[in-house]
PDB file of N, CA and C in Angstrom:
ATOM      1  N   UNK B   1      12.500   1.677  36.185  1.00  0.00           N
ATOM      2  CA  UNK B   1      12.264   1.605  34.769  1.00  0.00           C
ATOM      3  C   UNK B   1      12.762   0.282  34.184  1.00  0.00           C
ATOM      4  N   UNK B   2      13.798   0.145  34.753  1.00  0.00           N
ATOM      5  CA  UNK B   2      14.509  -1.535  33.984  1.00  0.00           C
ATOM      6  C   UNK B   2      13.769  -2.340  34.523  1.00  0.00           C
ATOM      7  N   UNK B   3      12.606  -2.708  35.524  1.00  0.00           N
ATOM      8  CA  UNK B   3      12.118  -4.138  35.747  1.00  0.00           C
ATOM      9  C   UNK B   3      10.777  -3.968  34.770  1.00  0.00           C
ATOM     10  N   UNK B   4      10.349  -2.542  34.463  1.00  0.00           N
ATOM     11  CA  UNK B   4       9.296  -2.625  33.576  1.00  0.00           C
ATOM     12  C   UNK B   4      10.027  -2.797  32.257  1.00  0.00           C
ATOM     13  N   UNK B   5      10.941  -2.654  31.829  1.00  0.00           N
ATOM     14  CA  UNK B   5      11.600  -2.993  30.366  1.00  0.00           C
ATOM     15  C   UNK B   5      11.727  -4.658  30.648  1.00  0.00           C
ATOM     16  N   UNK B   6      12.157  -5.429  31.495  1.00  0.00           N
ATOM     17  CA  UNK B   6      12.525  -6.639  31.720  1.00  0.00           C
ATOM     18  C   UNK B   6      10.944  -7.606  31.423  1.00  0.00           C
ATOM     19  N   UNK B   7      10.170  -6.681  32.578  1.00  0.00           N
ATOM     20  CA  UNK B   7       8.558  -7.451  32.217  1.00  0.00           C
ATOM     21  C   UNK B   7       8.118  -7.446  30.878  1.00  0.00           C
ATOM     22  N   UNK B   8       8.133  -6.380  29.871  1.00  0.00           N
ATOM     23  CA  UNK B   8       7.704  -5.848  28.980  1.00  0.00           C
ATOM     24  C   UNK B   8       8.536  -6.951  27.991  1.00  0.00           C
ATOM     25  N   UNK B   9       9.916  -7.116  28.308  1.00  0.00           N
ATOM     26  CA  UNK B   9      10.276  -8.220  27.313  1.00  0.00           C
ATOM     27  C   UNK B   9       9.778  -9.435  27.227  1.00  0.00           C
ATOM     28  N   UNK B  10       9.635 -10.030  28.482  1.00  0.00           N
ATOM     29  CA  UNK B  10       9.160 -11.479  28.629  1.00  0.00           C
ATOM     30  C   UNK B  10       8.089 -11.889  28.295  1.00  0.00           C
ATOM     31  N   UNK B  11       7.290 -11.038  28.311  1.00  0.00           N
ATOM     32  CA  UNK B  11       5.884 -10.970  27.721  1.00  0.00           C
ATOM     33  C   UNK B  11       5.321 -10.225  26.684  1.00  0.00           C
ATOM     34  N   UNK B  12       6.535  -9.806  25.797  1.00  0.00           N
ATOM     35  CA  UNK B  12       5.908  -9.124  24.541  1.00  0.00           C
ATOM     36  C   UNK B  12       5.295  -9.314  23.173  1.00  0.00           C
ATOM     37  N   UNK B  13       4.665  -8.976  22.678  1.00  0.00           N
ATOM     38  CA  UNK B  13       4.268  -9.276  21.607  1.00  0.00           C
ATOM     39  C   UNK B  13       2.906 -10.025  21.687  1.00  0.00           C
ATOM     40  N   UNK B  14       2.162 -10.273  20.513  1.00  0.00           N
ATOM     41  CA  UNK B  14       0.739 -10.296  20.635  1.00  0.00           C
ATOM     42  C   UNK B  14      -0.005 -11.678  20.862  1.00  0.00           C
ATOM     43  N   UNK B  15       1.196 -12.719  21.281  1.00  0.00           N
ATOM     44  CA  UNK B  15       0.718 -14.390  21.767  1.00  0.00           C
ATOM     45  C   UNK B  15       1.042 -14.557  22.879  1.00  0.00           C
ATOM     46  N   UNK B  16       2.064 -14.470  23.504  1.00  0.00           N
ATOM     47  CA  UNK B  16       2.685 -14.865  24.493  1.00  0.00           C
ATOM     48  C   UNK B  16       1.356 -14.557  25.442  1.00  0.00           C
ATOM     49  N   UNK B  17       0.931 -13.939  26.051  1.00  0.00           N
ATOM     50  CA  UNK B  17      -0.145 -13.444  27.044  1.00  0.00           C
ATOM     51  C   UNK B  17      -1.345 -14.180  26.878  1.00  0.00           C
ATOM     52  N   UNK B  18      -1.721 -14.545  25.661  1.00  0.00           N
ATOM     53  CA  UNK B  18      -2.981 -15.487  25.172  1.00  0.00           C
ATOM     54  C   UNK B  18      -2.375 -17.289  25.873  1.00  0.00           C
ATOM     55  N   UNK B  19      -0.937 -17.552  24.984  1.00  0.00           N
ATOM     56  CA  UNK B  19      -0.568 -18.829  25.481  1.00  0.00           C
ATOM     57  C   UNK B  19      -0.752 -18.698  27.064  1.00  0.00           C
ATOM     58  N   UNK B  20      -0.017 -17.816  27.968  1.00  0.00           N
ATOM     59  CA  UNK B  20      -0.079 -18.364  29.284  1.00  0.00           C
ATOM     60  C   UNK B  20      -1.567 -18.355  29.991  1.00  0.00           C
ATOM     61  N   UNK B  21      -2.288 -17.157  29.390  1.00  0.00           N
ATOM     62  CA  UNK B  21      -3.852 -17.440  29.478  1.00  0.00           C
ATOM     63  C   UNK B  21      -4.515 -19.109  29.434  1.00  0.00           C
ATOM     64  N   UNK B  22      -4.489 -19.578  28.164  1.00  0.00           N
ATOM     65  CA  UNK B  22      -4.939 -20.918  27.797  1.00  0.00           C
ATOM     66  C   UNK B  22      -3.681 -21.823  28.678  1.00  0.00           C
ATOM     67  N   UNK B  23      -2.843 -21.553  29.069  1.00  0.00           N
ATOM     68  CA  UNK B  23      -1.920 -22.663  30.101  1.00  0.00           C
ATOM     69  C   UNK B  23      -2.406 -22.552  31.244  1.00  0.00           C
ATOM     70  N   UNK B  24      -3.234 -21.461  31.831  1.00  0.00           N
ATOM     71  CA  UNK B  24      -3.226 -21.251  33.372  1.00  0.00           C
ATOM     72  C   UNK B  24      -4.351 -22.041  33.981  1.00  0.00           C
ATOM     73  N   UNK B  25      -5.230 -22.657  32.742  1.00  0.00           N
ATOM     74  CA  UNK B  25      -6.035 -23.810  33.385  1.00  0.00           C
ATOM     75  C   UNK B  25      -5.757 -25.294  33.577  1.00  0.00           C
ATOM     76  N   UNK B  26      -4.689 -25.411  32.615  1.00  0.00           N
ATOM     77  CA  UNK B  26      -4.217 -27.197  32.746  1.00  0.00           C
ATOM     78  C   UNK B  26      -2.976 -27.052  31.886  1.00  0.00           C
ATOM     79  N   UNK B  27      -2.371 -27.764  32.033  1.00  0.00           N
ATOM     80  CA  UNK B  27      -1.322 -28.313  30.671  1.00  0.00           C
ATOM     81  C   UNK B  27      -1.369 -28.700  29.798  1.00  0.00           C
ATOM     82  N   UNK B  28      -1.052 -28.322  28.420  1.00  0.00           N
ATOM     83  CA  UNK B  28      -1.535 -28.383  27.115  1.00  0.00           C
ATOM     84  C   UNK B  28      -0.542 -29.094  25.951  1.00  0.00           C
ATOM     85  N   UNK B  29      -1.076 -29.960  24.869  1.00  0.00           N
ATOM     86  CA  UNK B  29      -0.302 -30.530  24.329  1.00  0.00           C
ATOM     87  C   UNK B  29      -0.172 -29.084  23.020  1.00  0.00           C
ATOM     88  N   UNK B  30       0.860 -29.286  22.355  1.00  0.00           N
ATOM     89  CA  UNK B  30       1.040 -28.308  21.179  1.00  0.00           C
ATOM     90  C   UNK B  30      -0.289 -27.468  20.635  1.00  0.00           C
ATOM     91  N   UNK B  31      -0.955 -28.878  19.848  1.00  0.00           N
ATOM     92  CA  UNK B  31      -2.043 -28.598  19.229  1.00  0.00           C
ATOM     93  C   UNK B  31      -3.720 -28.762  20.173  1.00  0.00           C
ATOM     94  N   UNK B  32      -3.508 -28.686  21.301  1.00  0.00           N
ATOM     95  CA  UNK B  32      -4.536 -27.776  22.384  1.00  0.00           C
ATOM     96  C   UNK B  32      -4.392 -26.259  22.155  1.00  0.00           C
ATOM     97  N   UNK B  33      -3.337 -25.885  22.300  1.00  0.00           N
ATOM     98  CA  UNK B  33      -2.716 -24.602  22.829  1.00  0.00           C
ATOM     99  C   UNK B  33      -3.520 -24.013  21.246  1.00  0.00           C
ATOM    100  N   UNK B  34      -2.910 -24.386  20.283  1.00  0.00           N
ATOM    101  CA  UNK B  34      -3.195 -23.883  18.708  1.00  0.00           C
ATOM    102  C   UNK B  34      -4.650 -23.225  18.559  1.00  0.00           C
ATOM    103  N   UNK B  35      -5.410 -24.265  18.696  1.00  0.00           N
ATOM    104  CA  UNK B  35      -7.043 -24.535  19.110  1.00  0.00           C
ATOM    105  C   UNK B  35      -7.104 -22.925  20.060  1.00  0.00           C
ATOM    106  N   UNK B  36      -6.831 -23.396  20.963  1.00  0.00           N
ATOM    107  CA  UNK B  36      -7.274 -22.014  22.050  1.00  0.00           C
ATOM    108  C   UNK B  36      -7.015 -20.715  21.481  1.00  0.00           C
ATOM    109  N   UNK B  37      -5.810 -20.475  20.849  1.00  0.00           N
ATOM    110  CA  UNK B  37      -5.305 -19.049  20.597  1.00  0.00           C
ATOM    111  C   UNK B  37      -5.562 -18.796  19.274  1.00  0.00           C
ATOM    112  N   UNK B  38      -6.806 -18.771  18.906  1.00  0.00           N
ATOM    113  CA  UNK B  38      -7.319 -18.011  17.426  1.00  0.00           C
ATOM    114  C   UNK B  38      -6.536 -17.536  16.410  1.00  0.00           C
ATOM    115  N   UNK B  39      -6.036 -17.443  15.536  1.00  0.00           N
ATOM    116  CA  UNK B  39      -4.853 -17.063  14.467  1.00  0.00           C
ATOM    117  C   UNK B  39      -4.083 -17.038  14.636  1.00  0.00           C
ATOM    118  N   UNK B  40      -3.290 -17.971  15.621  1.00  0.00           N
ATOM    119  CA  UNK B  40      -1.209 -17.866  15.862  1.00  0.00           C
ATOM    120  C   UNK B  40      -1.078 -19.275  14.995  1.00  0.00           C
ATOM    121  N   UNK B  41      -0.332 -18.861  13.963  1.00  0.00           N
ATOM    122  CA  UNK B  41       0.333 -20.186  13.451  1.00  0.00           C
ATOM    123  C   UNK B  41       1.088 -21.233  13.973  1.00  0.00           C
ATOM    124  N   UNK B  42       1.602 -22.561  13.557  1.00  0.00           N
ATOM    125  CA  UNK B  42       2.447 -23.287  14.266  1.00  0.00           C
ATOM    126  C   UNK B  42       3.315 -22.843  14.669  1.00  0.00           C
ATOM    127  N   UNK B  43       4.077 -22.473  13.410  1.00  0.00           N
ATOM    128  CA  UNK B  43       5.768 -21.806  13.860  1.00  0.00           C
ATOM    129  C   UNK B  43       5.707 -20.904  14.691  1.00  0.00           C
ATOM    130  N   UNK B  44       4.785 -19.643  14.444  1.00  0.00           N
ATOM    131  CA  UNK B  44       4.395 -18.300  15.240  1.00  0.00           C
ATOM    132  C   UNK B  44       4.463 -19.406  17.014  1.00  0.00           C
ATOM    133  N   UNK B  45       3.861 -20.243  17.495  1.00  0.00           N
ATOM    134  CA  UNK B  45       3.512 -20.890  18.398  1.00  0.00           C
ATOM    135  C   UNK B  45       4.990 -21.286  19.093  1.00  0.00           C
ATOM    136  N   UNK B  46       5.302 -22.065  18.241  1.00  0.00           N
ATOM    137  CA  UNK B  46       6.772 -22.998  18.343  1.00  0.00           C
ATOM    138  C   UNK B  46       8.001 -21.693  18.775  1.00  0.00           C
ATOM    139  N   UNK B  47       8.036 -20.603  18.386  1.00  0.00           N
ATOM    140  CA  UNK B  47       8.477 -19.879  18.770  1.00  0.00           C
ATOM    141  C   UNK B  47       8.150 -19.078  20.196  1.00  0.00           C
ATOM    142  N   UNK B  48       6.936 -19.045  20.227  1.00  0.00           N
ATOM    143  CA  UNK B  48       6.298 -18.201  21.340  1.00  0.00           C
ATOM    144  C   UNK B  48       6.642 -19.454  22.691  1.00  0.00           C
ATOM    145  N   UNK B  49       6.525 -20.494  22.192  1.00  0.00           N
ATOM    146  CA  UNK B  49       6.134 -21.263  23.750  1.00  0.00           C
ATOM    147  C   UNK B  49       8.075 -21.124  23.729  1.00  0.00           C
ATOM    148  N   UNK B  50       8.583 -21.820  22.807  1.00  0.00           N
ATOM    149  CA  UNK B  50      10.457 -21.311  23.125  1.00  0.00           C
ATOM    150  C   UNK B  50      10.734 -20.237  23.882  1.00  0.00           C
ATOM    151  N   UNK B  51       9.944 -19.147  23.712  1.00  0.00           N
ATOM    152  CA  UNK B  51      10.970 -17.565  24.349  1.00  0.00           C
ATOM    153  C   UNK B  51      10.524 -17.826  25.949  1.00  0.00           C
ATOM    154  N   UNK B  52       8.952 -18.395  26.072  1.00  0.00           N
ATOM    155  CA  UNK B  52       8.133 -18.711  27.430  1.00  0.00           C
ATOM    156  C   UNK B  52       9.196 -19.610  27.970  1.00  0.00           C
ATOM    157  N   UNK B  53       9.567 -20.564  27.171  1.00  0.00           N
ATOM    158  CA  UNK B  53      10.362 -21.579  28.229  1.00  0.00           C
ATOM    159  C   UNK B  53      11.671 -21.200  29.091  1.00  0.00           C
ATOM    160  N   UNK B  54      12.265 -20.099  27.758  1.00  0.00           N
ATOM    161  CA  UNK B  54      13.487 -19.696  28.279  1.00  0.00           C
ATOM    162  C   UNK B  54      13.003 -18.724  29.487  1.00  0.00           C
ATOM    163  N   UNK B  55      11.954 -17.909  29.532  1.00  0.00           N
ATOM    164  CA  UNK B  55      11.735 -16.779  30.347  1.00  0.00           C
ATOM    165  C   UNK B  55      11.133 -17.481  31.546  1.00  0.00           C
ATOM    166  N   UNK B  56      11.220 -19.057  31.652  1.00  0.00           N
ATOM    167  CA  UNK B  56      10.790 -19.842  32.847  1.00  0.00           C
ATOM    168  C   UNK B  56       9.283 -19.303  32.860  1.00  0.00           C
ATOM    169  N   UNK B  57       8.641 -18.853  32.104  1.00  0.00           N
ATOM    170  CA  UNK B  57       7.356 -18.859  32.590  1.00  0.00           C
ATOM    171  C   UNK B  57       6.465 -19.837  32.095  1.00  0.00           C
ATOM    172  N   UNK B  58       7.008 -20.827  31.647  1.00  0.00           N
ATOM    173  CA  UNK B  58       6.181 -22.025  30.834  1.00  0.00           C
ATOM    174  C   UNK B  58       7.837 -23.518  31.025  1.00  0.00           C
ATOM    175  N   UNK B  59       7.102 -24.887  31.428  1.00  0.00           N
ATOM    176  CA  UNK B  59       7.695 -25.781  31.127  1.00  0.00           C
ATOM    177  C   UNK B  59       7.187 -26.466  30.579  1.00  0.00           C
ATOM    178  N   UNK B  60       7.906 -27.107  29.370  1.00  0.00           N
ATOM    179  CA  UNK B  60       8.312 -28.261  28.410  1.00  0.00           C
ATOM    180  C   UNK B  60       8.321 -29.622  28.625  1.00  0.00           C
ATOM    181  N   UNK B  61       7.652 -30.856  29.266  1.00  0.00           N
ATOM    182  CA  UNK B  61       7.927 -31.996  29.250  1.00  0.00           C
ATOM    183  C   UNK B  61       7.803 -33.068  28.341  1.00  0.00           C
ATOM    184  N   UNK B  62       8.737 -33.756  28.329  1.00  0.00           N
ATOM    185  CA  UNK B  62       8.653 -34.725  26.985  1.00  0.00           C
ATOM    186  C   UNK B  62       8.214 -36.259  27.333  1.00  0.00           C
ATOM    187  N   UNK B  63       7.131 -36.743  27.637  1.00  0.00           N
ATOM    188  CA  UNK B  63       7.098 -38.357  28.003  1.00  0.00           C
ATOM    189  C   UNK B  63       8.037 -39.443  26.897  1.00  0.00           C
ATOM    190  N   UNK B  64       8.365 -40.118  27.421  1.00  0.00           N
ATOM    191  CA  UNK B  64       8.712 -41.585  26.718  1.00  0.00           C
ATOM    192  C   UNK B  64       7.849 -42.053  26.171  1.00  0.00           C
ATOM    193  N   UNK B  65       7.169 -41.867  24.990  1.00  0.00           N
ATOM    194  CA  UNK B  65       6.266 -42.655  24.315  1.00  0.00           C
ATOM    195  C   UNK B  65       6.571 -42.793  22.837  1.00  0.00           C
ATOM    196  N   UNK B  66       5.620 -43.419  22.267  1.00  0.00           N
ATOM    197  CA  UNK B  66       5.920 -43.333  20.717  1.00  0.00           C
ATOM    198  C   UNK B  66       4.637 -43.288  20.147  1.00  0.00           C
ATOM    199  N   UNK B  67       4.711 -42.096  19.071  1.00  0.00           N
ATOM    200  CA  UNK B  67       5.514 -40.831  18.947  1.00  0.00           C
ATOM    201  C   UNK B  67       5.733 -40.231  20.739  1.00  0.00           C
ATOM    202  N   UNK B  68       6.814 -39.686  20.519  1.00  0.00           N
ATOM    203  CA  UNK B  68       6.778 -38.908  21.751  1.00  0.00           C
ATOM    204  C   UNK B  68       6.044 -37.535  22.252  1.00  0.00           C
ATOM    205  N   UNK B  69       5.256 -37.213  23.020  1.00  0.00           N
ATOM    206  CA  UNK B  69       4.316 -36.690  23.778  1.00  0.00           C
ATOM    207  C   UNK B  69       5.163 -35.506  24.460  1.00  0.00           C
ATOM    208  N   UNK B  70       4.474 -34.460  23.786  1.00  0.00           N
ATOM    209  CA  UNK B  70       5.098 -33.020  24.847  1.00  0.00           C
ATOM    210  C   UNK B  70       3.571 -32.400  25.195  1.00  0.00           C
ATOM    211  N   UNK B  71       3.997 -32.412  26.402  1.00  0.00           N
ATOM    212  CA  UNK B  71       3.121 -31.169  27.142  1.00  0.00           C
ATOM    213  C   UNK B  71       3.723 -29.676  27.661  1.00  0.00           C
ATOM    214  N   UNK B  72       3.093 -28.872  27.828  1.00  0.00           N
ATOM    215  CA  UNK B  72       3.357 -27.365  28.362  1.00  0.00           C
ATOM    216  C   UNK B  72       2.611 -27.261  29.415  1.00  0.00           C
ATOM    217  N   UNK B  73       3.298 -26.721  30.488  1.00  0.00           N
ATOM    218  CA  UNK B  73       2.464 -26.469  31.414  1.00  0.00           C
ATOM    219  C   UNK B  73       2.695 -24.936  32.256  1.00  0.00           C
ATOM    220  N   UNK B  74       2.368 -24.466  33.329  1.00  0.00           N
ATOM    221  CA  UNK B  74       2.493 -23.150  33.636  1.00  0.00           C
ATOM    222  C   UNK B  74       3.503 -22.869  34.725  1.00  0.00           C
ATOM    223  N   UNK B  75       4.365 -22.395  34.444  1.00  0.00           N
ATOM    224  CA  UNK B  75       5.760 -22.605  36.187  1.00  0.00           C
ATOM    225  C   UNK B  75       4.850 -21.920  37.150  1.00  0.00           C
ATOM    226  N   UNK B  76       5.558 -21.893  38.418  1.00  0.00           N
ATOM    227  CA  UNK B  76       4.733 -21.122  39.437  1.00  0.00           C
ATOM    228  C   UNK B  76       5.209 -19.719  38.865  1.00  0.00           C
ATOM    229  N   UNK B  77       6.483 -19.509  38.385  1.00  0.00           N
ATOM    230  CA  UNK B  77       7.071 -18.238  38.114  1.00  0.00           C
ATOM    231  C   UNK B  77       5.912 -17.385  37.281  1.00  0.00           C
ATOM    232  N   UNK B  78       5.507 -18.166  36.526  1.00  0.00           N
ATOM    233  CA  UNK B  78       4.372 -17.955  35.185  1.00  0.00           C
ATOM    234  C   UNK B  78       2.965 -17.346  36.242  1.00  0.00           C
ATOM    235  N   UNK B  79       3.249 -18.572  37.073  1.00  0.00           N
ATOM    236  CA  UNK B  79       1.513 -18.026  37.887  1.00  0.00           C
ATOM    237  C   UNK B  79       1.701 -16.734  38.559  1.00  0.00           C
ATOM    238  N   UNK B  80       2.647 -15.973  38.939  1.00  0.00           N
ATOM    239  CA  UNK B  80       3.152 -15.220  39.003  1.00  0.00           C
ATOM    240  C   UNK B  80       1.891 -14.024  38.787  1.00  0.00           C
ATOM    241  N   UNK B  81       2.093 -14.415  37.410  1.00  0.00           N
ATOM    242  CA  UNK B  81       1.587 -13.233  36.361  1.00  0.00           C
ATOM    243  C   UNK B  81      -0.298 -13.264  36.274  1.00  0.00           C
ATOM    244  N   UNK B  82      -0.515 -14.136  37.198  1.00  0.00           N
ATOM    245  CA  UNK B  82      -1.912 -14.138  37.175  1.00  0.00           C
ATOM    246  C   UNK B  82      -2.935 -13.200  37.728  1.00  0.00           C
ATOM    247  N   UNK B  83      -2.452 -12.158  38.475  1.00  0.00           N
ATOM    248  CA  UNK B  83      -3.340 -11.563  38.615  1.00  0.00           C
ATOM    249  C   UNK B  83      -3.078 -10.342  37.432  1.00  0.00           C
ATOM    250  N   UNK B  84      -1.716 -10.278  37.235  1.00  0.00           N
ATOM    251  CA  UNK B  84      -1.688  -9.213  35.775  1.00  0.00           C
ATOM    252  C   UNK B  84      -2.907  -9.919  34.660  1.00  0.00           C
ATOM    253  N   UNK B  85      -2.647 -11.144  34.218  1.00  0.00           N
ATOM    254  CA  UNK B  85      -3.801 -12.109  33.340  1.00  0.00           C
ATOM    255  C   UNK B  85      -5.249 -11.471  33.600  1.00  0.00           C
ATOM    256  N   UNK B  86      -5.535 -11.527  35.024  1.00  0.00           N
ATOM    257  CA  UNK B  86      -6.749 -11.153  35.353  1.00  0.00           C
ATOM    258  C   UNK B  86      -7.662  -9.968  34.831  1.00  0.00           C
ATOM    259  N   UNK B  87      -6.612  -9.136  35.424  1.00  0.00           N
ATOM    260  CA  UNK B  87      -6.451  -7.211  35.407  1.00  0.00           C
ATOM    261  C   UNK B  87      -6.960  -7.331  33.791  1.00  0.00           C
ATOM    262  N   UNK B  88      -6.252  -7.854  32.743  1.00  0.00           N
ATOM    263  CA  UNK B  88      -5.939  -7.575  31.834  1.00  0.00           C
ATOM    264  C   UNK B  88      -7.190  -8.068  31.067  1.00  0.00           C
ATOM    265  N   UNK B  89      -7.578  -9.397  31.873  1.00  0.00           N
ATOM    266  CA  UNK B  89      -9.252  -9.998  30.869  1.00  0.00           C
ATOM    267  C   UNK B  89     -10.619  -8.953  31.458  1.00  0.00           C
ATOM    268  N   UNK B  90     -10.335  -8.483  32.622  1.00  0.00           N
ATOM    269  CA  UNK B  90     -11.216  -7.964  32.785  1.00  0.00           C
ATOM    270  C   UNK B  90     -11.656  -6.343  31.936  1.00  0.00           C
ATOM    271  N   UNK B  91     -10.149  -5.769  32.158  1.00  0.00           N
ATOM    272  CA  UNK B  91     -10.163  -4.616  31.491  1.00  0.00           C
ATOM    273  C   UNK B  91     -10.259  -4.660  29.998  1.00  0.00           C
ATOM    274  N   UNK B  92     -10.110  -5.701  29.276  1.00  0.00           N
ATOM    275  CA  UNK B  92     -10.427  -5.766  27.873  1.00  0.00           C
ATOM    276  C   UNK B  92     -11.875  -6.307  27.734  1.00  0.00           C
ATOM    277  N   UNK B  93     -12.639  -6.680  28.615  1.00  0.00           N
ATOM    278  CA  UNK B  93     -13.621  -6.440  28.819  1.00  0.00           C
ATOM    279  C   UNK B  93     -14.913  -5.638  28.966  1.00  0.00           C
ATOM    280  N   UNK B  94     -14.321  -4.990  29.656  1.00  0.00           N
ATOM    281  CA  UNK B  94     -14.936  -3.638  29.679  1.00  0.00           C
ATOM    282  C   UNK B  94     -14.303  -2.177  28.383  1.00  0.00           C
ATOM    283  N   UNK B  95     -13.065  -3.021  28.010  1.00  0.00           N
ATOM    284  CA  UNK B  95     -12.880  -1.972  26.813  1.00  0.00           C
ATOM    285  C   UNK B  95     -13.390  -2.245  26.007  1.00  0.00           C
ATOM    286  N   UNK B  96     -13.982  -3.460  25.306  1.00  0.00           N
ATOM    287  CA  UNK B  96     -14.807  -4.151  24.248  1.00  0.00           C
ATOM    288  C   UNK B  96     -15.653  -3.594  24.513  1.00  0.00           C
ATOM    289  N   UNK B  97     -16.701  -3.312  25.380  1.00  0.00           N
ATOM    290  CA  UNK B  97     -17.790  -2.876  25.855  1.00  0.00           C
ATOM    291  C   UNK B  97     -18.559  -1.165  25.213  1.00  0.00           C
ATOM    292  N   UNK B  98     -16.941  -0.558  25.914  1.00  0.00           N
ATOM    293  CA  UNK B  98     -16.561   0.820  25.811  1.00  0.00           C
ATOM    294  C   UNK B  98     -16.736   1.182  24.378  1.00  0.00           C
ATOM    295  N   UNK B  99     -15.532   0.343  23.666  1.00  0.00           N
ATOM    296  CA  UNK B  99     -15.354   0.971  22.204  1.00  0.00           C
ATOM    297  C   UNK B  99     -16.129   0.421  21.071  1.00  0.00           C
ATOM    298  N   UNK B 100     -16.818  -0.891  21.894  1.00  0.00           N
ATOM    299  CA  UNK B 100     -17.304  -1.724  20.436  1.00  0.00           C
ATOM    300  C   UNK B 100     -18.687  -2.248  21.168  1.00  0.00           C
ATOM    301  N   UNK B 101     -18.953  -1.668  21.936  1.00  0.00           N
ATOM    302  CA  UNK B 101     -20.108  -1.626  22.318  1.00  0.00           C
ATOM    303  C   UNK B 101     -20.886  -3.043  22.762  1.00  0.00           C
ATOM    304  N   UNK B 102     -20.262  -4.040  22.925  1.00  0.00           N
ATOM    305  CA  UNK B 102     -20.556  -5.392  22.896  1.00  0.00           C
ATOM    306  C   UNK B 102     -20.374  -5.872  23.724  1.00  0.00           C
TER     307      UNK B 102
END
């Protein structure tokens, strides 16, 4: 029961699963990520990729440039979770289908 409470934390709530979705194809600057995930605000974002970083399932790099340049990208820990990602596009797939007929 505690590693499903542990999973259930790291990935809770209604962005986090979309961000590592849109990370699992390339590495993304802030406002890529924004673009991809349909109604998550900045802050909403800025927060979500923070809890990802701490939960190692997302890293943070900062280039030396000016302005300075952050990218996000996907840990292996993160890839981890890819076939859950999978499971999860497919079956909302077919639940769209199911309930909304589309």
């Amino acid at each position: 029961m505690l590693s499903i409470k542990d999973a259930l934390e790291a990935v809770e709530g209604r962005w986090k699963l979309l961000i590592l979705f849109a990370l699992s194809e390339s590495p993304k600057r802030f406002k890529q990520i924004a673009r991809e995930v349909p109604g998550i605000t900045d802050k909403t974002l800025s927060k979500e990729l923070k809890s990802l970083e701490a939960n190692k399932l997302i890293r943070r790099e900062v280039y030396d440039t000016f302005p300075p340049a952050v990218e996000y990208s996907i840990t292996p820990h993160g890839l981890s979770l890819e076939k859950v990602l999978d499971e999860l596009h497919f079956w909302g797939l077919t639940h769209r289908k199911e309930v909304i007929g589309e």
